[in-house]
Coordinates of C-alpha atoms and ligand atoms in Angstrom, one line a residue:
M1249 CA -20.5 18.3 -22.5
E1250 CA -21.2 22.0 -21.8
A1251 CA -21.5 22.8 -18.2
E1252 CA -24.8 24.6 -18.7
E1253 CA -26.3 21.6 -20.4
L1254 CA -25.2 19.3 -17.6
A1255 CA -26.6 21.8 -15.0
L1256 CA -30.1 21.0 -16.2
R1257 CA -29.8 17.5 -14.8
V1258 CA -28.5 18.6 -11.4
P1259 CA -31.1 17.9 -8.6
K1260 CA -32.3 20.8 -6.5
G1261 CA -30.2 21.4 -3.4
F1262 CA -27.3 19.2 -4.7
R1263 CA -24.1 20.1 -3.0
F1264 CA -20.9 20.7 -5.0
G1265 CA -17.5 20.6 -3.4
V1266 CA -13.8 19.9 -3.8
A1267 CA -11.7 17.5 -1.7
T1268 CA -8.1 17.4 -0.5
A1269 CA -6.1 15.5 2.1
A1270 CA -3.6 17.0 4.6
F1271 CA -0.6 14.9 3.8
Q1272 CA -1.0 15.5 0.1
I1273 CA -1.2 19.4 0.3
E1274 CA 0.0 20.8 3.6
G1275 CA 3.8 20.5 3.7
A1276 CA 5.1 22.2 6.9
V1277 CA 5.8 18.7 8.2
R1278 CA 8.1 20.0 11.0
E1279 CA 6.2 23.1 11.9
D1280 CA 4.0 24.0 14.9
G1281 CA 4.9 20.9 16.8
R1282 CA 3.6 18.4 14.3
G1283 CA 4.8 14.9 14.8
L1284 CA 5.9 12.5 12.0
S1285 CA 3.5 10.1 10.4
G1286 CA 4.1 6.7 8.9
W1287 CA 3.9 8.3 5.5
D1288 CA 6.8 10.8 6.4
D1289 CA 8.9 7.8 7.3
F1290 CA 7.8 5.8 4.2
T1291 CA 8.7 8.7 1.8
R1292 CA 12.2 8.7 3.2
Q1293 CA 12.8 5.0 2.4
P1294 CA 14.8 4.7 -0.8
G1295 CA 12.8 3.4 -3.7
R1296 CA 9.3 3.8 -2.2
I1297 CA 8.1 6.9 -4.0
L1298 CA 8.6 7.7 -7.7
N1299 CA 11.6 10.0 -8.2
G1300 CA 12.2 10.0 -4.5
D1301 CA 9.6 12.7 -4.0
T1302 CA 8.6 13.6 -0.5
A1303 CA 5.6 15.6 0.9
D1304 CA 7.8 17.9 2.9
T1305 CA 6.6 20.9 1.0
A1306 CA 3.8 19.5 -1.1
D1307 CA 1.6 22.4 -2.1
D1308 CA 2.7 24.4 1.0
H1309 CA -1.0 24.8 1.7
Y1310 CA -0.2 25.3 5.4
H1311 CA 1.2 28.7 4.5
R1312 CA -1.1 29.4 1.6
V1313 CA -4.5 28.8 3.1
A1314 CA -5.7 32.3 2.1
E1315 CA -4.8 31.8 -1.5
D1316 CA -6.4 28.4 -1.6
L1317 CA -9.6 29.7 0.0
T1318 CA -9.8 32.4 -2.6
L1319 CA -9.6 29.8 -5.3
M1320 CA -12.5 27.9 -3.7
K1321 CA -14.6 31.1 -3.3
R1322 CA -14.1 31.9 -7.0
L1323 CA -15.1 28.4 -7.9
G1324 CA -18.3 28.8 -5.9
V1325 CA -18.2 25.5 -4.1
D1326 CA -20.8 24.8 -1.3
A1327 CA -18.4 22.6 0.7
Y1328 CA -14.8 21.8 1.2
R1329 CA -13.7 18.3 2.2
F1330 CA -10.2 18.5 3.9
S1331 CA -8.5 16.1 6.2
I1332 CA -7.0 16.8 9.6
S1333 CA -3.5 15.6 10.1
W1334 CA -3.5 13.3 13.1
P1335 CA 0.2 13.8 14.0
R1336 CA -0.3 17.6 13.8
V1337 CA -3.0 17.4 16.5
I1338 CA -1.6 14.5 18.5
P1339 CA 2.1 14.3 17.6
D1340 CA 2.9 11.0 19.3
G1341 CA -0.5 9.4 18.7
G1342 CA -1.0 9.2 22.5
H1343 CA -2.8 11.6 24.8
R1344 CA -0.9 14.9 24.4
V1345 CA -2.7 17.4 22.3
N1346 CA -0.7 19.9 20.3
A1347 CA -2.6 23.2 20.7
A1348 CA -0.8 24.9 17.8
G1349 CA -1.7 22.1 15.4
L1350 CA -5.3 22.1 16.5
A1351 CA -5.4 25.9 16.1
F1352 CA -4.6 25.5 12.4
Y1353 CA -7.8 23.6 11.8
D1354 CA -9.8 25.8 14.1
R1355 CA -8.8 28.8 11.9
L1356 CA -9.5 26.9 8.7
V1357 CA -13.0 26.0 9.8
D1358 CA -13.7 29.6 10.8
Q1359 CA -12.3 30.9 7.5
L1360 CA -14.5 28.5 5.5
L1361 CA -17.6 29.5 7.4
E1362 CA -16.8 33.2 6.8
A1363 CA -16.5 32.4 3.1
G1364 CA -19.8 30.6 3.1
I1365 CA -18.3 27.2 2.5
S1366 CA -19.4 24.2 4.6
P1367 CA -16.5 22.4 6.3
T1368 CA -16.4 18.6 5.8
A1369 CA -13.6 17.1 7.9
T1370 CA -12.0 13.7 7.4
L1371 CA -10.3 12.5 10.6
Y1372 CA -8.1 9.9 9.0
H1373 CA -6.7 10.2 5.4
W1374 CA -3.8 7.8 6.0
D1375 CA -1.3 9.8 8.1
T1376 CA -1.0 7.5 11.1
P1377 CA 1.3 9.0 13.8
L1378 CA 4.7 7.3 13.5
P1379 CA 4.9 5.8 17.0
L1380 CA 1.5 4.1 16.4
E1381 CA 2.7 2.8 13.0
Q1382 CA 5.9 1.5 14.6
A1383 CA 3.8 -0.3 17.2
G1384 CA 2.0 -2.2 14.4
G1385 CA -0.2 0.4 12.9
W1386 CA -3.6 -1.0 11.9
L1387 CA -2.5 -4.5 12.7
N1388 CA -2.6 -3.4 16.4
R1389 CA -6.1 -3.0 17.9
N1390 CA -4.7 -0.1 20.1
T1391 CA -4.6 2.1 17.0
A1392 CA -8.4 2.0 16.9
E1393 CA -8.6 3.2 20.5
R1394 CA -6.2 6.0 19.8
L1395 CA -8.2 7.2 16.8
A1396 CA -11.3 7.3 19.0
E1397 CA -9.5 9.5 21.5
Y1398 CA -8.3 11.8 18.7
A1399 CA -11.9 12.0 17.4
S1400 CA -13.0 13.0 20.8
V1401 CA -10.5 15.9 20.9
L1402 CA -11.6 17.1 17.5
G1403 CA -15.3 16.7 18.4
S1404 CA -14.9 18.9 21.4
A1405 CA -12.8 21.5 19.6
L1406 CA -14.6 21.8 16.3
G1407 CA -17.9 20.0 16.9
D1408 CA -19.9 23.3 17.0
R1409 CA -18.8 24.3 13.5
V1410 CA -17.9 21.3 11.3
D1411 CA -20.9 20.4 9.0
Q1412 CA -19.9 16.8 8.1
W1413 CA -17.5 14.4 9.7
I1414 CA -15.8 11.5 7.9
T1415 CA -14.1 9.1 10.2
L1416 CA -11.9 7.2 7.7
N1417 CA -11.0 7.6 4.0
E1418 CA -10.8 4.4 2.0
P1419 CA -9.8 1.8 4.5
A1420 CA -9.7 -0.6 1.5
T1421 CA -6.8 1.3 0.0
V1422 CA -4.9 1.3 3.3
T1423 CA -5.4 -2.4 3.7
L1424 CA -4.7 -3.5 0.1
L1425 CA -1.9 -1.1 -0.7
G1426 CA -0.4 -0.5 2.7
Y1427 CA -0.6 -3.9 4.4
G1428 CA -1.4 -6.3 1.5
L1429 CA 0.9 -5.2 -1.4
G1430 CA 3.3 -2.9 0.5
V1431 CA 3.3 -0.1 -2.1
H1432 CA 1.8 2.5 0.4
A1433 CA 2.9 3.1 3.9
P1434 CA 3.7 1.2 6.0
G1435 CA 5.0 -0.9 3.1
K1436 CA 4.0 -4.3 4.4
A1437 CA 3.4 -6.9 1.7
L1438 CA 1.5 -9.4 3.8
L1439 CA -1.1 -10.3 1.1
F1440 CA -4.1 -11.8 2.8
D1441 CA -2.4 -11.8 6.2
G1442 CA -2.9 -8.0 6.1
L1443 CA -6.7 -8.3 6.5
P1444 CA -6.7 -7.7 10.3
S1445 CA -5.8 -4.1 9.4
A1446 CA -9.3 -3.9 7.8
H1447 CA -11.0 -5.0 11.0
H1448 CA -9.1 -2.6 13.2
Q1449 CA -9.8 0.4 10.8
L1450 CA -13.5 -0.5 10.9
L1451 CA -13.4 -0.7 14.6
A1452 CA -11.8 2.7 14.7
H1453 CA -14.6 4.0 12.5
G1454 CA -17.2 2.8 15.0
L1455 CA -15.4 4.0 18.0
A1456 CA -14.7 7.4 16.4
A1457 CA -18.4 7.8 15.4
Q1458 CA -19.3 7.0 19.1
A1459 CA -16.7 9.5 20.4
L1460 CA -17.9 12.3 18.1
R1461 CA -21.5 11.7 19.2
A1462 CA -20.4 11.6 22.8
A1463 CA -18.7 15.0 22.2
G1464 CA -22.1 16.4 21.0
V1465 CA -21.0 17.3 17.5
K1466 CA -23.6 19.2 15.5
G1467 CA -22.6 17.9 12.1
G1468 CA -23.5 14.6 10.4
I1469 CA -21.2 11.6 10.7
G1470 CA -20.2 9.2 8.0
V1471 CA -17.4 7.2 6.5
T1472 CA -15.8 7.1 3.1
N1473 CA -15.3 3.9 1.1
V1474 CA -13.9 3.6 -2.4
H1475 CA -16.1 1.5 -4.7
M1476 CA -15.0 -0.3 -7.8
P1477 CA -17.5 -2.4 -9.7
V1478 CA -15.7 -5.7 -10.6
V1479 CA -16.3 -7.7 -13.8
P1480 CA -14.8 -11.0 -14.7
A1481 CA -12.6 -11.0 -17.8
S1482 CA -14.4 -14.0 -19.3
D1483 CA -17.3 -16.4 -18.7
S1484 CA -14.9 -18.9 -17.1
A1485 CA -15.7 -20.1 -13.6
E1486 CA -12.2 -19.3 -12.5
D1487 CA -12.4 -15.7 -13.6
A1488 CA -15.8 -15.4 -11.9
L1489 CA -14.3 -16.7 -8.6
F1490 CA -11.4 -14.2 -8.6
A1491 CA -13.7 -11.4 -9.6
Q1492 CA -15.8 -12.3 -6.5
L1493 CA -12.6 -12.4 -4.4
F1494 CA -11.6 -8.9 -5.6
D1495 CA -15.1 -7.5 -5.0
L1496 CA -14.9 -8.8 -1.4
L1497 CA -11.4 -7.4 -0.9
Q1498 CA -12.1 -4.0 -2.6
N1499 CA -15.8 -3.3 -1.7
R1500 CA -17.8 -5.6 0.5
I1501 CA -15.7 -6.3 3.5
Y1502 CA -15.7 -2.5 4.3
A1503 CA -19.3 -1.6 3.3
D1504 CA -21.1 -4.7 4.7
P1505 CA -20.0 -4.4 8.3
V1506 CA -20.6 -0.6 8.4
L1507 CA -24.0 -0.8 6.8
L1508 CA -25.3 -4.2 7.7
G1509 CA -23.4 -5.1 10.8
H1510 CA -21.7 -8.2 9.6
Y1511 CA -18.9 -9.3 7.3
P1512 CA -20.0 -11.0 4.1
E1513 CA -20.6 -14.7 4.4
V1514 CA -18.0 -16.4 2.3
S1515 CA -18.2 -20.1 1.6
G1516 CA -16.3 -22.5 -0.7
P1517 CA -12.7 -22.0 -1.8
L1518 CA -12.5 -18.3 -0.7
A1519 CA -13.7 -18.9 2.9
E1520 CA -10.2 -19.6 4.3
I1521 CA -9.0 -16.2 3.1
F1522 CA -11.6 -14.3 5.1
A1523 CA -11.4 -16.5 8.3
A1524 CA -9.7 -13.8 10.2
L1525 CA -12.7 -11.5 9.6
S1526 CA -15.5 -14.0 10.0
E1527 CA -14.1 -14.9 13.5
Q1528 CA -14.5 -11.3 14.9
S1529 CA -16.8 -10.9 17.8
A1530 CA -20.4 -9.7 17.8
E1531 CA -19.4 -6.9 20.2
D1532 CA -16.9 -5.5 17.7
L1533 CA -19.4 -5.7 14.8
A1534 CA -22.0 -3.9 16.9
I1535 CA -19.5 -1.0 17.4
I1536 CA -18.7 -1.0 13.7
H1537 CA -22.4 -0.8 12.8
Q1538 CA -23.1 2.7 14.0
P1539 CA -26.0 4.7 12.6
L1540 CA -24.7 7.0 9.9
D1541 CA -26.0 10.3 8.8
F1542 CA -24.5 9.8 5.3
Y1543 CA -22.3 7.4 3.4
G1544 CA -19.2 8.8 1.5
L1545 CA -18.5 7.0 -1.7
N1546 CA -15.3 7.6 -3.7
Y1547 CA -15.3 6.4 -7.3
Y1548 CA -12.5 6.4 -9.9
A1549 CA -12.8 3.3 -12.2
P1550 CA -14.1 -0.3 -12.6
A1551 CA -11.9 -3.3 -12.4
K1552 CA -11.7 -6.3 -14.8
I1553 CA -10.3 -9.4 -13.1
A1554 CA -8.8 -12.5 -14.6
A1555 CA -7.5 -15.7 -12.9
G1556 CA -3.7 -16.2 -12.9
G1557 CA -0.8 -14.2 -11.5
G1558 CA 1.3 -11.7 -13.4
I1559 CA 0.1 -8.4 -14.6
A1560 CA -1.5 -7.6 -17.9
T1561 CA -1.8 -3.8 -17.5
G1562 CA -0.9 -0.8 -15.4
N1563 CA 2.1 1.5 -15.0
S1564 CA 2.2 1.5 -11.3
E1565 CA 4.2 -0.2 -8.5
E1566 CA 0.8 -1.5 -7.5
A1567 CA 0.6 -3.4 -10.7
A1568 CA 4.1 -5.0 -10.2
A1569 CA 3.3 -5.9 -6.6
M1570 CA 0.1 -7.6 -7.7
S1571 CA 2.1 -10.2 -9.5
G1572 CA 2.3 -12.2 -6.2
L1573 CA -1.5 -12.7 -6.3
P1574 CA -3.4 -15.5 -8.0
F1575 CA -5.3 -13.1 -10.2
R1576 CA -4.6 -10.0 -12.2
L1577 CA -6.2 -6.7 -13.4
E1578 CA -7.0 -6.8 -17.1
S1579 CA -7.1 -3.8 -19.5
W1580 CA -10.1 -2.3 -21.1
P1581 CA -8.8 -2.0 -24.7
D1582 CA -12.0 -0.3 -26.0
H1583 CA -11.8 2.6 -23.6
P1584 CA -9.5 5.5 -23.1
V1585 CA -7.2 5.5 -20.0
T1586 CA -6.2 8.2 -17.5
A1587 CA -2.5 9.3 -17.0
F1588 CA -2.5 6.6 -14.3
D1589 CA -3.7 4.0 -16.9
W1590 CA -7.1 3.6 -15.2
P1591 CA -9.9 2.9 -17.7
V1592 CA -12.4 5.7 -18.3
V1593 CA -15.8 4.0 -18.5
P1594 CA -18.3 6.5 -17.1
E1595 CA -21.3 4.2 -17.2
Y1596 CA -19.6 2.1 -14.5
F1597 CA -20.1 4.9 -12.1
G1598 CA -23.8 4.3 -12.6
V1599 CA -23.1 0.6 -12.0
A1600 CA -21.3 1.4 -8.8
L1601 CA -24.3 3.4 -7.5
T1602 CA -26.8 0.8 -8.6
E1603 CA -24.8 -1.9 -6.8
Q1604 CA -25.0 0.0 -3.5
V1605 CA -28.8 0.2 -3.8
E1606 CA -29.1 -3.5 -4.7
R1607 CA -26.8 -4.6 -1.9
Y1608 CA -27.8 -2.3 0.9
G1609 CA -31.3 -1.1 0.2
Q1610 CA -32.9 0.6 3.1
A1611 CA -29.7 0.4 5.1
L1612 CA -28.0 2.9 2.8
P1613 CA -28.2 6.4 4.3
P1614 CA -28.0 9.6 2.0
V1615 CA -24.9 9.3 -0.2
Y1616 CA -22.2 11.9 -1.0
I1617 CA -19.6 11.3 -3.7
T1618 CA -16.7 12.3 -1.6
E1619 CA -14.1 11.9 -4.4
N1620 CA -14.2 11.6 -8.1
G1621 CA -11.7 12.9 -10.7
T1622 CA -8.8 12.0 -12.9
S1623 CA -5.1 12.5 -13.5
C1624 CA -4.2 13.9 -16.9
F1625 CA -1.0 14.8 -18.7
D1626 CA -1.5 18.5 -18.0
Q1627 CA 0.8 21.0 -19.6
L1628 CA 1.0 24.7 -18.7
A1629 CA 1.3 26.6 -22.0
D1630 CA 0.9 30.4 -22.3
G1631 CA -0.5 30.6 -18.8
E1632 CA -3.2 28.0 -19.6
V1633 CA -3.9 24.3 -19.0
A1634 CA -6.3 23.0 -21.6
D1635 CA -7.4 19.8 -19.8
Q1636 CA -10.3 18.8 -22.0
A1637 CA -9.8 15.1 -20.9
R1638 CA -10.6 16.1 -17.3
I1639 CA -13.7 18.0 -18.4
D1640 CA -14.8 15.0 -20.4
Y1641 CA -14.2 12.7 -17.4
L1642 CA -16.0 14.9 -15.0
A1643 CA -19.0 15.6 -17.3
G1644 CA -19.3 11.9 -18.3
H1645 CA -19.2 10.7 -14.7
L1646 CA -21.6 13.3 -13.3
A1647 CA -24.0 12.6 -16.2
A1648 CA -23.8 8.9 -15.4
A1649 CA -24.5 9.5 -11.7
F1650 CA -27.5 11.7 -12.4
E1651 CA -28.9 9.3 -15.0
A1652 CA -28.6 6.3 -12.6
T1653 CA -30.2 8.1 -9.6
A1654 CA -32.9 10.0 -11.5
P1655 CA -36.5 8.8 -11.1
G1656 CA -36.9 5.6 -13.2
G1657 CA -33.1 5.0 -13.1
P1658 CA -31.6 1.8 -11.7
A1659 CA -30.3 3.6 -8.6
S1660 CA -33.3 5.9 -8.1
A1661 CA -33.7 4.6 -4.5
M1662 CA -30.4 6.3 -3.6
D1663 CA -30.6 9.7 -2.0
L1664 CA -27.6 11.2 -3.7
R1665 CA -26.9 14.6 -2.1
G1666 CA -23.6 15.9 -3.3
Y1667 CA -20.3 15.5 -5.2
Y1668 CA -16.7 16.5 -4.2
C1669 CA -14.3 16.7 -7.1
W1670 CA -10.9 15.2 -6.4
S1671 CA -9.0 17.5 -6.2
L1672 CA -8.8 21.3 -5.8
L1673 CA -5.0 21.2 -6.4
D1674 CA -2.4 19.1 -8.1
N1675 CA -0.7 17.4 -5.1
F1676 CA 1.5 14.7 -3.7
E1677 CA 0.0 11.5 -5.2
W1678 CA 1.3 9.0 -2.7
A1679 CA 3.6 6.4 -4.3
A1680 CA 3.5 8.3 -7.6
G1681 CA 4.9 11.4 -6.0
Y1682 CA 4.2 14.5 -8.1
S1683 CA 3.9 12.6 -11.4
Q1684 CA 0.1 12.4 -11.4
R1685 CA -1.9 15.6 -11.5
F1686 CA -5.5 15.4 -10.3
G1687 CA -6.2 19.1 -9.6
L1688 CA -8.6 21.6 -11.1
V1689 CA -5.8 24.0 -10.3
Y1690 CA -2.3 23.4 -11.7
V1691 CA 0.5 23.7 -9.2
D1692 CA 4.1 24.4 -10.4
F1693 CA 6.0 22.4 -7.8
E1694 CA 9.1 24.6 -8.2
T1695 CA 7.5 27.9 -7.6
L1696 CA 4.2 26.7 -6.0
T1697 CA 2.3 29.1 -8.3
R1698 CA -1.3 28.1 -8.7
T1699 CA -3.0 28.3 -12.2
P1700 CA -6.6 27.4 -12.6
K1701 CA -7.1 24.9 -15.4
K1702 CA -9.9 24.9 -18.0
S1703 CA -11.7 22.3 -15.9
Y1704 CA -11.8 24.8 -13.0
D1705 CA -13.7 27.2 -15.2
W1706 CA -15.9 24.4 -16.4
Y1707 CA -16.7 23.3 -12.8
R1708 CA -17.3 26.9 -11.8
R1709 CA -19.8 27.3 -14.6
L1710 CA -21.5 24.0 -13.7
I1711 CA -22.0 25.1 -10.1
A1712 CA -23.2 28.6 -11.1
A1713 CA -25.7 27.3 -13.6
S1714 CA -27.0 24.7 -11.2
R1715 CA -28.2 27.3 -8.7
Ligands
BGC2431 C1 -7.4 8.8 -2.4 C2 -6.7 10.1 -2.7 C3 -5.9 9.9 -4.0 C4 -6.9 9.6 -5.1 C5 -6.2 9.4 -6.4 C6 -8.1 8.1 -3.5 O1 -7.8 6.8 -3.4 O2 -8.4 9.0 -1.3 O3 -5.9 10.4 -1.6 O4 -5.1 11.0 -4.3 O5 -7.5 8.4 -4.8 O6 -5.4 8.3 -6.5

């Protein structure tokens, strides 16, 4: 769809942005006194990351902030969602603040404001300081207290200028891939025994929100969860049961406590799995249930779930690790897939938004899509990257979101305020290393040269025409 045509559907005052994460773009992992993170350690373990890639240089954004800001200015975004590297600010995860590391973000925030771009800062996008990871990471309640202390440091230093604060990015992914399946740091394959890591992250969210408020930050406070509508592969009772299980694991155990103040009530055969969560104290749940100024929602794809172990689809390590579970992800043969093999079914974005309205109603604050995008098999040829598949993905998903939330749409009760495209730059895609490109800007990982793709131009035109 042409950008100008889609622009006609954009609500007034809608915010457009781009999102990145520190570990995926910064590099400079041993500069300015930065400490190591669990991810630095994980990338050094043989066999963990595709092709043995590390994020030591990544996009070298740390040294190329000026160039990346120019790319954002030319794109015309209203806001930039970045994450702050916890070990750059607090190298050992304890109490000592690294002034040089903090100064990097202080300058970044000033430069964004000078460029007329609102800073949206994520406190935690997966880079736990290594000493905390070694002490149990999110299985240890102390990590939540440490995140709150770090939040307080950031609130005092940047609270006068950051426009939006996001405490955590996708606790579901950290728990499922990091502590359940072991394909992300810290590489623990505990399956359902990894669930306490969810509770401690949620507690960290609540404590961090309190700490930011106590520091008197001017900006709004929210959290980002990833949402995946789940459909059973057939009408069988077994498929329905495992679809329900996956929905709980992927969506509900993170959103319910944050928005409603309690974990979902699970009875019957699944109850045992969630016992560790349902036993948590009312005091903890009250901390987790902080008033939020907005809710951040990441969306990539829906999931089709079938009973039975083994894997029917997927090219990732995640897929292989899932073979230990009593259910599997099924393919969507009638739909195209991304380079990551994720199904492209834009209408399910509308379903995801509608589900939020149905489940959380009045408890749902204004929503920002804090990530949405796709990896493609991008090729740089004659100085151009013709990524039509990415344009189609973005256009289809934005159109589905506007349709669902428009007056008369099934999610019209949602106050949808903005959209951050994932991502500005091709970057270090976690366990997939540099093999998956999500950027609007192509990065040559040898020379670090940046080349805007066709989708960059499309997004630029969409933003300009929406004004
Ligand atoms: C994460 C990003 C990641 C993207 C694509 C999200 O789960 O927040 O860090 O790069 O998905 O996999």
